[in-house]
XYZ file of C-alpha atoms in Angstrom:
714
model
C 146.992 9.963 -53.278
C 150.542 9.283 -52.093
C 150.108 11.647 -49.125
C 146.799 10.007 -48.212
C 148.387 6.557 -48.319
C 151.285 7.615 -46.104
C 148.906 9.259 -43.651
C 146.715 6.158 -43.597
C 149.714 3.893 -42.953
C 150.901 6.092 -40.078
C 147.427 6.265 -38.492
C 146.784 2.521 -38.659
C 150.276 1.708 -37.445
C 149.646 3.858 -34.372
C 146.286 2.169 -33.793
C 147.956 -1.251 -34.026
C 150.707 -0.230 -31.587
C 148.181 1.060 -29.037
C 146.191 -2.156 -29.228
C 149.311 -4.342 -29.046
C 150.603 -2.431 -26.011
C 147.284 -2.897 -24.244
C 147.378 -6.637 -24.908
C 150.980 -6.907 -23.719
C 150.286 -5.202 -20.400
C 147.161 -7.293 -19.716
C 148.822 -10.592 -20.592
C 152.225 -10.100 -18.959
C 151.498 -8.133 -15.778
C 151.457 -10.292 -12.639
C 151.482 -9.221 -9.008
C 151.296 -5.512 -9.807
C 148.599 -2.899 -10.324
C 147.153 -2.837 -13.856
C 145.177 0.169 -15.090
C 141.798 -0.578 -16.660
C 142.776 1.844 -19.434
C 144.910 -0.917 -20.974
C 141.819 -3.071 -21.385
C 140.128 -0.217 -23.252
C 143.229 0.297 -25.431
C 143.428 -3.391 -26.370
C 139.747 -3.509 -27.251
C 139.438 -0.293 -29.254
C 142.664 -0.877 -31.183
C 141.565 -4.371 -32.187
C 138.028 -3.267 -33.110
C 139.282 -0.456 -35.335
C 141.640 -2.688 -37.325
C 139.060 -5.471 -37.647
C 136.367 -3.123 -38.991
C 138.683 -1.277 -41.353
C 140.335 -4.328 -42.892
C 138.659 -7.658 -42.116
C 135.031 -6.501 -42.367
C 135.750 -4.560 -45.558
C 137.417 -7.619 -47.077
C 134.399 -9.822 -46.291
C 131.862 -7.298 -47.611
C 133.681 -6.615 -50.882
C 135.528 -9.830 -51.741
C 133.471 -12.549 -50.087
C 129.870 -11.320 -50.117
C 130.266 -8.936 -53.072
C 127.583 -6.539 -51.823
C 125.689 -4.790 -54.620
C 124.506 -1.219 -54.104
C 122.426 -1.305 -57.292
C 120.218 -4.152 -56.063
C 116.891 -3.255 -54.431
C 116.462 -4.589 -50.896
C 113.178 -6.108 -49.627
C 112.541 -2.903 -47.666
C 112.366 -1.046 -50.992
C 110.560 -3.695 -53.037
C 108.021 -4.847 -50.433
C 107.474 -1.621 -48.471
C 104.171 -1.923 -46.572
C 104.747 0.491 -43.695
C 104.344 -2.244 -41.060
C 107.251 -4.688 -41.185
C 108.920 -3.731 -44.499
C 110.006 -0.115 -44.497
C 113.221 1.539 -45.852
C 114.752 3.090 -42.749
C 117.468 5.719 -42.509
C 120.770 3.906 -41.890
C 121.424 5.890 -38.708
C 118.051 4.978 -37.228
C 118.461 1.368 -38.362
C 121.946 1.183 -36.856
C 120.403 2.333 -33.595
C 117.554 -0.156 -33.864
C 119.805 -3.085 -34.718
C 122.360 -2.307 -32.026
C 119.638 -1.814 -29.434
C 117.909 -5.040 -30.477
C 121.027 -7.227 -30.274
C 122.612 -5.578 -27.216
C 120.326 -7.017 -24.568
C 121.217 -8.675 -21.288
C 123.983 -10.905 -22.650
C 126.838 -8.371 -22.909
C 125.968 -7.151 -19.418
C 125.246 -10.358 -17.531
C 127.745 -12.788 -19.094
C 130.965 -10.784 -18.625
C 129.972 -9.829 -15.070
C 129.397 -13.479 -14.130
C 132.568 -14.559 -15.981
C 134.626 -12.086 -13.931
C 134.793 -14.757 -11.212
C 137.340 -16.482 -13.502
C 139.455 -13.292 -13.631
C 139.577 -10.474 -16.142
C 142.033 -11.999 -18.654
C 140.127 -15.053 -20.012
C 137.014 -12.976 -20.580
C 138.890 -10.150 -22.277
C 140.583 -12.511 -24.724
C 137.362 -14.268 -25.700
C 135.231 -11.115 -25.952
C 137.630 -9.384 -28.345
C 138.926 -12.309 -30.408
C 135.499 -13.912 -30.543
C 133.728 -10.857 -31.892
C 136.329 -10.133 -34.571
C 136.443 -13.622 -36.080
C 133.058 -15.086 -35.162
C 130.310 -12.857 -33.749
C 130.518 -9.863 -36.051
C 131.143 -12.109 -39.074
C 128.027 -14.148 -38.311
C 125.846 -11.052 -37.905
C 126.977 -9.475 -41.178
C 126.779 -12.639 -43.284
C 123.329 -13.620 -41.969
C 122.055 -10.089 -42.616
C 123.393 -10.199 -46.180
C 121.860 -13.577 -47.059
C 118.518 -12.752 -45.400
C 118.365 -9.457 -47.308
C 118.887 -11.426 -50.525
C 115.893 -13.604 -49.526
C 113.181 -11.060 -48.722
C 114.100 -10.959 -45.029
C 113.624 -14.689 -44.442
C 114.094 -15.892 -40.863
C 117.110 -18.013 -39.980
C 114.994 -21.146 -39.580
C 113.212 -20.633 -42.877
C 116.531 -20.103 -44.684
C 117.776 -23.348 -43.156
C 114.665 -25.163 -44.363
C 114.994 -23.800 -47.909
C 118.777 -24.128 -48.305
C 119.683 -27.187 -46.221
C 116.530 -29.210 -46.734
C 113.312 -30.202 -44.949
C 114.974 -32.504 -42.378
C 117.807 -30.287 -41.190
C 115.636 -27.224 -41.804
C 112.868 -28.539 -39.552
C 115.424 -29.212 -36.799
C 116.772 -25.674 -37.228
C 113.275 -24.145 -37.126
C 112.333 -25.961 -33.926
C 115.692 -25.325 -32.258
C 115.801 -21.644 -33.209
C 112.287 -21.011 -31.915
C 112.824 -22.908 -28.653
C 116.118 -21.136 -28.056
C 114.509 -17.775 -28.801
C 111.898 -18.372 -26.110
C 114.572 -19.251 -23.523
C 116.623 -16.185 -24.433
C 113.654 -13.843 -24.120
C 112.707 -15.298 -20.739
C 116.206 -14.702 -19.343
C 116.396 -11.215 -20.868
C 113.171 -10.299 -19.117
C 114.418 -11.818 -15.851
C 117.373 -9.433 -15.820
C 114.963 -6.482 -16.108
C 112.883 -7.798 -13.222
C 115.985 -8.185 -11.033
C 117.099 -4.645 -11.874
C 113.712 -2.926 -11.375
C 112.130 -4.900 -8.523
C 111.348 -2.582 -5.591
C 113.067 0.329 -7.388
C 110.591 3.169 -8.028
C 113.317 5.352 -9.530
C 114.219 2.775 -12.162
C 110.642 1.662 -12.865
C 109.359 5.199 -13.457
C 112.291 6.181 -15.677
C 112.017 3.049 -17.815
C 108.236 3.336 -18.035
C 108.510 6.892 -19.369
C 110.654 5.757 -22.304
C 107.561 4.166 -23.885
C 105.519 7.391 -24.384
C 108.723 9.214 -25.359
C 109.378 6.640 -28.096
C 105.747 6.857 -29.320
C 106.079 10.633 -29.542
C 109.290 10.258 -31.554
C 107.631 7.757 -33.890
C 104.701 10.055 -34.672
C 107.016 13.049 -34.932
C 109.074 11.364 -37.655
C 106.120 9.762 -39.414
C 103.480 12.514 -39.228
C 104.652 15.818 -37.784
C 108.169 16.329 -39.192
C 109.186 13.450 -41.507
C 112.925 13.125 -42.012
C 113.892 15.499 -39.190
C 116.278 13.088 -37.508
C 118.328 15.754 -35.708
C 115.251 17.446 -34.244
C 113.653 14.280 -32.918
C 117.008 13.119 -31.540
C 117.421 16.265 -29.455
C 113.827 16.067 -28.210
C 114.155 12.376 -27.341
C 117.440 12.731 -25.476
C 116.177 15.765 -23.524
C 113.001 13.930 -22.484
C 115.027 10.839 -21.590
C 117.274 12.804 -19.238
C 114.209 14.507 -17.758
C 112.667 11.077 -17.107
C 115.825 10.012 -15.307
C 115.888 13.097 -13.090
C 112.130 12.851 -12.464
C 112.612 9.248 -11.369
C 114.444 10.453 -8.285
C 111.656 12.955 -7.524
C 109.076 10.179 -7.822
C 111.114 7.857 -5.607
C 111.155 10.521 -2.884
C 107.450 11.445 -3.237
C 104.119 9.906 -2.250
C 103.999 8.284 -5.708
C 106.882 5.970 -4.818
C 104.564 3.176 -3.673
C 102.821 3.081 -7.072
C 106.152 2.435 -8.815
C 107.559 0.045 -6.205
C 106.631 -3.210 -7.888
C 107.122 -6.794 -6.771
C 108.846 -9.199 -9.190
C 105.572 -11.038 -9.918
C 103.862 -7.774 -10.866
C 106.727 -6.826 -13.169
C 106.330 -10.202 -14.919
C 102.735 -9.339 -15.852
C 103.660 -5.856 -17.090
C 106.570 -7.120 -19.170
C 104.499 -9.823 -20.866
C 101.792 -7.260 -21.683
C 104.389 -4.834 -23.026
C 105.991 -7.535 -25.176
C 102.638 -8.356 -26.783
C 101.786 -4.727 -27.596
C 105.278 -3.936 -28.895
C 105.188 -6.982 -31.163
C 101.981 -6.021 -32.981
C 102.514 -2.272 -33.400
C 104.056 -1.012 -36.687
C 107.863 -0.799 -36.516
C 107.860 2.968 -37.080
C 105.540 3.622 -34.125
C 107.463 2.144 -31.191
C 110.202 -0.326 -32.106
C 112.487 1.765 -34.337
C 112.221 5.101 -32.451
C 112.575 3.396 -29.066
C 115.675 1.542 -30.182
C 117.084 4.697 -31.757
C 116.395 6.594 -28.538
C 118.025 3.989 -26.341
C 121.037 3.832 -28.646
C 121.922 7.422 -27.789
C 122.056 6.413 -24.186
C 123.950 3.225 -24.821
C 126.615 4.596 -27.130
C 126.907 7.793 -25.127
C 127.279 5.941 -21.840
C 129.871 3.513 -23.188
C 131.843 6.386 -24.747
C 131.683 8.365 -21.503
C 132.663 5.276 -19.539
C 135.711 4.744 -21.742
C 136.605 8.419 -21.318
C 136.064 8.148 -17.560
C 138.434 5.166 -17.428
C 141.115 7.171 -19.239
C 140.655 10.135 -16.871
C 140.191 8.281 -13.568
C 142.575 5.392 -14.441
C 140.942 2.889 -12.064
C 142.921 -0.218 -11.170
C 141.781 -3.742 -11.991
C 141.236 -5.264 -8.530
C 140.118 -8.702 -9.680
C 142.919 -11.200 -10.332
C 143.911 -11.821 -13.963
C 143.048 -15.509 -13.465
C 141.380 -16.606 -10.201
C 141.532 -19.940 -8.375
C 137.905 -20.524 -9.408
C 139.097 -20.706 -13.033
C 141.519 -23.472 -12.087
C 139.177 -25.533 -9.895
C 135.745 -24.842 -11.431
C 134.052 -24.384 -8.040
C 132.985 -20.751 -8.339
C 130.045 -19.489 -6.252
C 128.613 -17.421 -9.121
C 128.490 -20.371 -11.520
C 130.068 -23.817 -11.330
C 132.186 -25.324 -14.089
C 135.707 -25.259 -15.498
C 137.276 -22.451 -17.502
C 136.779 -24.518 -20.653
C 134.032 -24.573 -21.798
C 132.044 -22.443 -19.369
C 133.764 -19.065 -19.692
C 132.855 -19.091 -23.408
C 129.293 -20.172 -22.668
C 128.815 -17.649 -19.877
C 130.081 -14.624 -21.814
C 128.042 -15.598 -24.873
C 126.610 -12.420 -26.419
C 129.622 -10.154 -26.115
C 131.664 -12.368 -28.447
C 129.253 -14.589 -30.408
C 125.473 -14.680 -30.146
C 122.930 -16.768 -31.988
C 120.248 -14.319 -30.876
C 121.799 -11.733 -33.175
C 121.240 -14.020 -36.160
C 117.521 -13.877 -35.400
C 117.580 -10.071 -35.504
C 119.805 -10.080 -38.612
C 117.236 -12.333 -40.282
C 114.214 -10.761 -38.615
C 113.474 -7.052 -38.414
C 116.691 -5.557 -39.833
C 116.709 -7.080 -43.377
C 113.152 -5.819 -43.791
C 114.288 -2.257 -43.054
C 117.759 -1.905 -44.607
C 118.002 0.517 -47.543
C 121.108 -0.840 -49.273
C 123.121 -4.068 -49.319
C 126.241 -1.958 -48.932
C 125.087 -1.051 -45.407
C 125.472 -4.624 -44.060
C 129.068 -3.957 -42.999
C 128.185 -0.972 -40.830
C 124.962 -2.420 -39.422
C 125.978 -6.096 -39.122
C 129.692 -6.043 -38.290
C 129.776 -2.547 -36.782
C 126.862 -3.084 -34.391
C 128.422 -6.280 -33.072
C 131.704 -4.484 -32.374
C 129.689 -1.897 -30.455
C 128.048 -4.648 -28.407
C 131.417 -6.216 -27.713
C 132.593 -2.875 -26.342
C 129.641 -3.002 -23.941
C 130.765 -6.458 -22.808
C 134.304 -5.181 -22.240
C 132.962 -2.316 -20.159
C 130.817 -4.716 -18.124
C 133.841 -6.925 -17.444
C 135.910 -3.860 -16.610
C 133.264 -2.532 -14.209
C 133.069 -5.893 -12.433
C 136.879 -6.029 -12.203
C 137.503 -2.576 -10.694
C 135.186 -2.916 -7.705
C 136.262 -4.679 -4.515
C 136.237 -8.448 -5.237
C 134.476 -9.038 -1.934
C 131.636 -6.740 -2.988
C 131.546 -8.413 -6.411
C 131.015 -11.881 -4.922
C 128.483 -10.589 -2.389
C 126.457 -9.046 -5.227
C 126.588 -12.028 -7.574
C 126.388 -15.109 -5.337
C 122.851 -16.442 -4.658
C 121.137 -15.566 -1.388
C 120.937 -19.268 -0.586
C 124.734 -19.349 -0.489
C 125.659 -16.101 1.290
C 122.478 -15.451 3.263
C 120.476 -12.245 3.470
C 122.448 -10.256 6.062
C 125.694 -8.350 5.593
C 127.191 -10.207 8.550
C 126.587 -13.616 7.036
C 127.595 -12.483 3.546
C 130.857 -11.036 4.873
C 131.681 -14.298 6.626
C 130.920 -16.521 3.608
C 132.758 -14.304 1.099
C 135.726 -14.183 3.484
C 135.889 -17.975 3.451
C 136.550 -17.755 -0.302
C 139.600 -15.564 0.310
C 138.004 -12.172 -0.422
C 137.684 -10.049 2.705
C 134.992 -7.386 3.068
C 133.442 -6.185 6.328
C 129.689 -6.014 7.046
C 130.054 -2.258 7.368
C 131.615 -1.966 3.926
C 128.755 -3.984 2.386
C 126.158 -1.783 4.098
C 127.994 1.395 3.104
C 128.203 0.303 -0.551
C 124.396 0.076 -0.644
C 123.899 3.379 1.177
C 126.204 5.232 -1.228
C 123.940 4.363 -4.177
C 120.718 4.840 -2.156
C 119.677 1.193 -2.250
C 118.503 -0.828 0.751
C 120.830 -3.745 -0.103
C 123.217 -4.918 -2.801
C 123.402 -8.549 -1.690
C 122.645 -11.192 -4.341
C 121.770 -8.617 -6.987
C 122.568 -11.031 -9.779
C 121.919 -10.285 -13.430
C 124.858 -8.034 -14.229
C 122.964 -4.750 -14.160
C 123.617 -3.776 -10.506
C 127.297 -4.815 -10.677
C 127.881 -2.762 -13.811
C 125.963 0.128 -12.237
C 128.220 0.062 -9.165
C 131.292 0.047 -11.432
C 129.915 2.906 -13.514
C 129.128 4.969 -10.420
C 132.631 4.249 -9.102
C 134.275 5.585 -12.276
C 131.985 8.564 -12.902
C 132.005 9.696 -9.262
C 135.795 9.975 -9.419
C 135.353 12.460 -12.267
C 132.258 14.377 -11.091
C 132.438 13.948 -7.321
C 131.098 11.442 -4.796
C 127.832 13.337 -4.224
C 126.553 12.112 -7.617
C 127.312 8.447 -6.984
C 123.635 7.480 -6.485
C 122.621 9.407 -9.612
C 125.200 7.576 -11.709
C 124.143 4.223 -10.258
C 120.501 4.737 -11.256
C 121.558 6.262 -14.562
C 123.394 2.996 -15.283
C 120.391 0.911 -14.180
C 118.182 2.835 -16.615
C 120.818 2.501 -19.289
C 120.957 -1.264 -18.823
C 117.200 -1.793 -18.552
C 116.788 0.132 -21.818
C 119.329 -2.191 -23.400
C 117.387 -5.228 -22.375
C 113.872 -3.924 -22.963
C 114.694 -2.978 -26.541
C 116.073 -6.475 -27.112
C 112.920 -7.907 -25.544
C 110.484 -6.093 -27.831
C 112.544 -6.735 -30.974
C 113.072 -10.353 -29.940
C 109.354 -10.903 -29.369
C 108.637 -9.574 -32.858
C 111.301 -11.856 -34.329
C 109.843 -14.777 -32.371
C 106.500 -13.919 -33.924
C 108.083 -13.962 -37.399
C 109.607 -17.369 -36.692
C 106.342 -18.862 -35.439
C 104.476 -17.425 -38.442
C 107.065 -19.010 -40.738
C 106.560 -22.402 -39.089
C 102.761 -22.224 -38.987
C 102.760 -20.922 -42.550
C 104.088 -24.282 -43.682
C 100.784 -25.754 -42.442
C 98.307 -22.878 -42.936
C 99.418 -20.488 -45.667
C 97.841 -17.210 -44.418
C 100.409 -17.230 -41.582
C 103.123 -16.799 -44.235
C 102.003 -13.176 -44.565
C 103.790 -11.708 -41.559
C 101.498 -8.665 -41.616
C 98.235 -10.683 -41.586
C 96.553 -9.234 -38.485
C 94.824 -12.327 -37.015
C 98.026 -14.358 -37.364
C 100.037 -11.449 -36.030
C 97.959 -11.282 -32.831
C 97.770 -15.074 -32.315
C 101.483 -15.704 -32.745
C 102.459 -12.683 -30.614
C 100.283 -13.970 -27.779
C 101.791 -17.477 -28.011
C 105.373 -16.159 -28.010
C 104.749 -13.868 -25.024
C 103.050 -16.656 -23.064
C 105.962 -19.035 -23.668
C 108.770 -16.692 -22.631
C 106.527 -15.446 -19.820
C 106.583 -18.984 -18.407
C 110.398 -19.009 -18.209
C 110.328 -15.543 -16.678
C 107.875 -16.672 -13.994
C 109.991 -19.761 -13.280
C 113.125 -17.616 -12.977
C 111.480 -15.197 -10.565
C 110.425 -18.052 -8.255
C 113.571 -20.241 -8.591
C 115.001 -21.107 -5.113
C 118.532 -21.596 -6.495
C 118.514 -18.084 -7.967
C 116.887 -17.444 -11.335
C 119.903 -16.018 -13.133
C 122.355 -18.452 -11.559
C 120.193 -21.428 -12.583
C 118.921 -20.230 -15.974
C 121.949 -18.387 -17.341
C 123.924 -21.565 -18.170
C 121.061 -22.830 -20.327
C 120.751 -19.306 -21.752
C 124.432 -19.349 -22.744
C 124.329 -22.862 -24.156
C 121.139 -22.152 -26.111
C 122.555 -18.941 -27.473
C 125.762 -20.594 -28.645
C 123.875 -23.566 -30.114
C 121.803 -21.094 -32.104
C 125.034 -19.472 -33.307
C 126.088 -22.915 -34.555
C 122.864 -23.088 -36.595
C 123.499 -19.619 -38.029
C 127.120 -20.382 -38.907
C 126.089 -23.716 -40.468
C 123.507 -21.941 -42.650
C 126.050 -19.247 -43.604
C 128.696 -21.830 -44.505
C 126.185 -23.762 -46.609
C 125.135 -20.616 -48.443
C 128.730 -19.597 -49.091
C 129.394 -23.019 -50.623
C 126.175 -23.142 -52.678
C 126.556 -19.579 -53.983
C 129.979 -20.242 -55.516
C 132.083 -18.938 -52.617
C 133.614 -22.270 -51.580
C 137.119 -20.823 -51.191
C 135.771 -18.367 -48.619
C 133.731 -20.901 -46.627
C 136.439 -20.928 -43.914
C 135.273 -17.467 -42.847
C 132.237 -19.014 -41.153
C 133.421 -22.645 -41.147
C 136.246 -22.166 -38.630
C 134.053 -20.274 -36.112
C 131.418 -22.998 -36.593
C 133.906 -25.748 -35.693
C 135.056 -23.878 -32.561
C 131.536 -22.980 -31.451
C 130.230 -26.523 -31.947
C 133.144 -27.996 -29.979
C 132.738 -25.626 -27.036
C 128.956 -25.709 -26.879
C 128.425 -29.439 -27.298
C 131.060 -30.040 -24.602
C 129.174 -27.718 -22.260
C 125.869 -29.378 -23.146
C 127.308 -32.808 -22.362
C 128.563 -31.621 -18.983
C 125.296 -29.893 -18.052
C 123.377 -33.072 -18.867
C 125.707 -35.852 -17.658
C 128.039 -34.303 -15.036
C 128.087 -36.124 -11.682
C 128.603 -32.770 -9.905
C 125.131 -31.552 -8.800
C 126.283 -27.941 -9.141
C 126.945 -28.550 -12.852
C 124.742 -31.401 -14.062
C 121.000 -30.698 -14.235
C 119.954 -34.352 -13.864
C 122.376 -34.992 -10.991
C 120.974 -31.896 -9.295
C 117.476 -33.249 -9.836
C 118.465 -36.614 -8.348
C 119.984 -35.072 -5.219
C 116.915 -32.942 -4.493
C 114.476 -35.765 -5.338
C 116.302 -38.121 -2.962
C 116.065 -35.483 -0.251
C 112.328 -35.105 -0.903
C 111.904 -38.867 -0.602
C 113.695 -38.700 2.751
C 111.602 -35.756 3.926
C 114.599 -33.367 4.003
C 114.858 -29.740 2.867
C 118.231 -28.888 1.329
C 119.566 -25.327 1.276
C 119.028 -22.924 -0.373
C 115.439 -24.253 -0.494
C 113.410 -23.210 2.540
C 110.270 -25.317 2.117
C 109.255 -28.598 0.515
C 107.540 -26.570 -2.232
C 110.931 -25.039 -3.006
C 112.391 -28.531 -3.234
C 109.762 -29.605 -5.758
C 110.380 -26.404 -7.740
C 114.091 -27.223 -8.005
C 113.318 -30.765 -9.174
C 110.882 -29.533 -11.832
C 113.165 -26.787 -13.113
C 116.254 -29.023 -13.188
C 114.317 -31.626 -15.163
C 113.058 -29.076 -17.688
C 116.531 -27.530 -18.058
C 118.214 -30.910 -18.523
C 115.713 -32.156 -21.103
C 115.866 -28.878 -23.028
C 119.662 -28.885 -23.083
C 119.790 -32.468 -24.370
C 117.095 -31.975 -27.021
C 118.624 -28.739 -28.315
C 122.083 -30.316 -28.558
C 120.673 -33.221 -30.590
C 118.811 -30.836 -32.907
C 121.963 -28.801 -33.550
C 123.979 -31.950 -34.338
C 121.280 -32.839 -36.882
C 121.489 -29.365 -38.464
C 125.303 -29.408 -38.725
C 125.335 -32.956 -40.136
C 122.670 -32.134 -42.734
C 124.470 -28.910 -43.679
C 127.701 -30.875 -44.187
C 125.806 -33.339 -46.398
C 124.439 -30.504 -48.560
C 127.880 -28.873 -48.896
C 129.551 -32.159 -49.901
C 126.806 -32.878 -52.418
C 127.196 -29.419 -53.939
C 130.967 -29.796 -54.294
C 130.481 -33.149 -56.023
C 127.423 -32.327 -58.126
C 126.742 -28.554 -58.251
C 123.897 -28.992 -60.750
C 121.717 -30.573 -58.031
C 121.835 -27.445 -55.841
C 119.247 -24.676 -55.919
C 119.241 -21.258 -54.277
C 116.141 -19.470 -52.994
C 117.611 -16.024 -53.634
C 115.132 -13.370 -54.809
C 115.514 -12.130 -58.411
C 117.571 -9.004 -59.060
C 115.588 -5.753 -59.162
C 117.349 -2.454 -59.764
C 117.230 -0.074 -56.834
C 115.754 3.408 -57.145
C 116.962 4.521 -53.730
C 120.142 6.449 -53.027
C 121.744 6.071 -49.593
C 125.297 6.029 -48.190
C 126.920 2.762 -47.150
C 128.472 4.132 -43.955
C 127.582 6.484 -41.168
C 129.150 9.411 -43.029
C 128.674 9.697 -46.818
C 131.724 9.772 -49.055
C 132.258 12.498 -51.633
C 130.909 10.187 -54.347
C 127.834 9.305 -52.294
C 127.127 12.973 -51.614
C 127.237 13.630 -55.357
C 124.872 10.695 -56.010
C 122.439 12.015 -53.402
C 122.605 15.482 -54.950
C 121.881 14.099 -58.421
C 119.023 11.986 -57.063
C 117.519 15.009 -55.331
C 117.715 17.052 -58.527
C 116.222 14.200 -60.562
C 113.209 13.833 -58.258
C 112.527 17.552 -57.946
C 109.341 18.759 -59.619
C 109.708 20.941 -62.763
C 110.097 24.585 -61.879
C 111.260 23.842 -58.324
């Protein structure tokens, strides 16, 4: 024991020193080359210490997880939504479901502020806010039969604040799904290679689902090898298709992709989780984790230099071409998912608590998955920071700002102080076998260029195009898995709300309700997707601020519910664990909401933007980047919708926080008046490890369980 303790102290001291050194270099280096490896060191060192110590403390001391208590997956197993799922598969599902567009898009856009502000928020935010929220919501939802976040708010805070939370959570979910889908459209439009490869992941996932359910139950290793092999084959075949006569069939316009994505979302939402959702997410997780690990390794080998400034002039003046607004609060809003994401609370109170085998697994699945997503965000920021800044701004500024030719883009980007020639812009596209890289907003293409830059230094420049499209597939898988899981969670939320009026909807597996609510959810987020595709100001550039604000407002709801539950369940002394992140998140997000609604700068304020374009319409003028009067009317409509939504959501969240504070104060004063909707204790019959690798004790428990369930004479 003494030797083990000494070894542990030495190991964790080294981890801390590596992380601290990385932070020191990033923070103190000015006017000299900084290796991207230091960003990786700072991130990984911090993640390791946070998971080992802080997450363990919360799980054991604060939440007091109970491995003897049966989870809803065990008690309510119906093979459709409730189903005990192997922790490794569930880790893959949960990570894939939460790691959508946010950790890719937000950090890439935030790179215009420089690499340092984003790095600080991504790492500190996930350790003390994002991962904590995900784990605590998962724990409390598991204790309540997998209740949705909005339903928990209604039951624990009260009908008034709960109703505000239900409406806000559902509205925010729709906005998030629309923007997630928009990123896929931007990545796959007119790209037969990417479209074919992504399309093939659907039959591969169905095959894996039937393999595990019917052909070879429990053979995780076998199906993993088959899935990964087929996935790589689909990627290679995508290039063959792109160079064949079939290319035209897979070269889809954005409007066509909208229809296909809405149809896919509906089908994925109504199929049993074992058939498509879980195996698809598990499949994509191999690619995600493997790619991020390889990218980190590639950074260590290639040692690329961070070319973006630590803090740019755009951070000081708030006039960036990618998004307008000051460093505070907009860098926190823009990064969103990589540090703190309300969307995750919907997954942690949606599909995952209905599938988790043991309460003791909430640390690995809740906290651990969020750390993994944060690492994706760091890699996205890193990739955006190692490419030429001129190329970065040409890829992420709207076409209405930089134009559609390399000559015009070069001239405009040069006026911002970042020089890049027309030839260099054309060559960058040719090297990855794309017709153009201008205005490829959405994060995916920028990350793909960064990935191809790093990997080609290790494997050779001839594979640059392969690595670019590999990264596009990797990112589209990220987002598509979040889209199908999110649609299902949206369906759960709508069923919860409608169930308060018509009780059959309460049964989330009731087939008529399942189909009706899935169709409504897909139609609603499909509207935002259609709007984004046809937005003259650039769909991502216009919609991502409301995406970030909505996401962070939803996190405020989740943290308010968690804080209330900690207080009501006798954990008042630990309420700071979610209370402090709640205070920070509410301050940042409500400030951003105020500015987006009331700012007199038309680049920031939605209503001011609406006024400027409406005045121009009244005068018969067409303002750039609009090209026609129809475009002008589109901008006015979208700005109005965005402004009203932002204002309404902010008011709803203030109502939720105020009502949660009222409930907490009442409980402290008169605890007898409080009630908890926690499900009764039922002893678990399942045996499963808490972590990815079973301990010696857990192996012995599994062995005893296997012997106990064996038939006599076996």
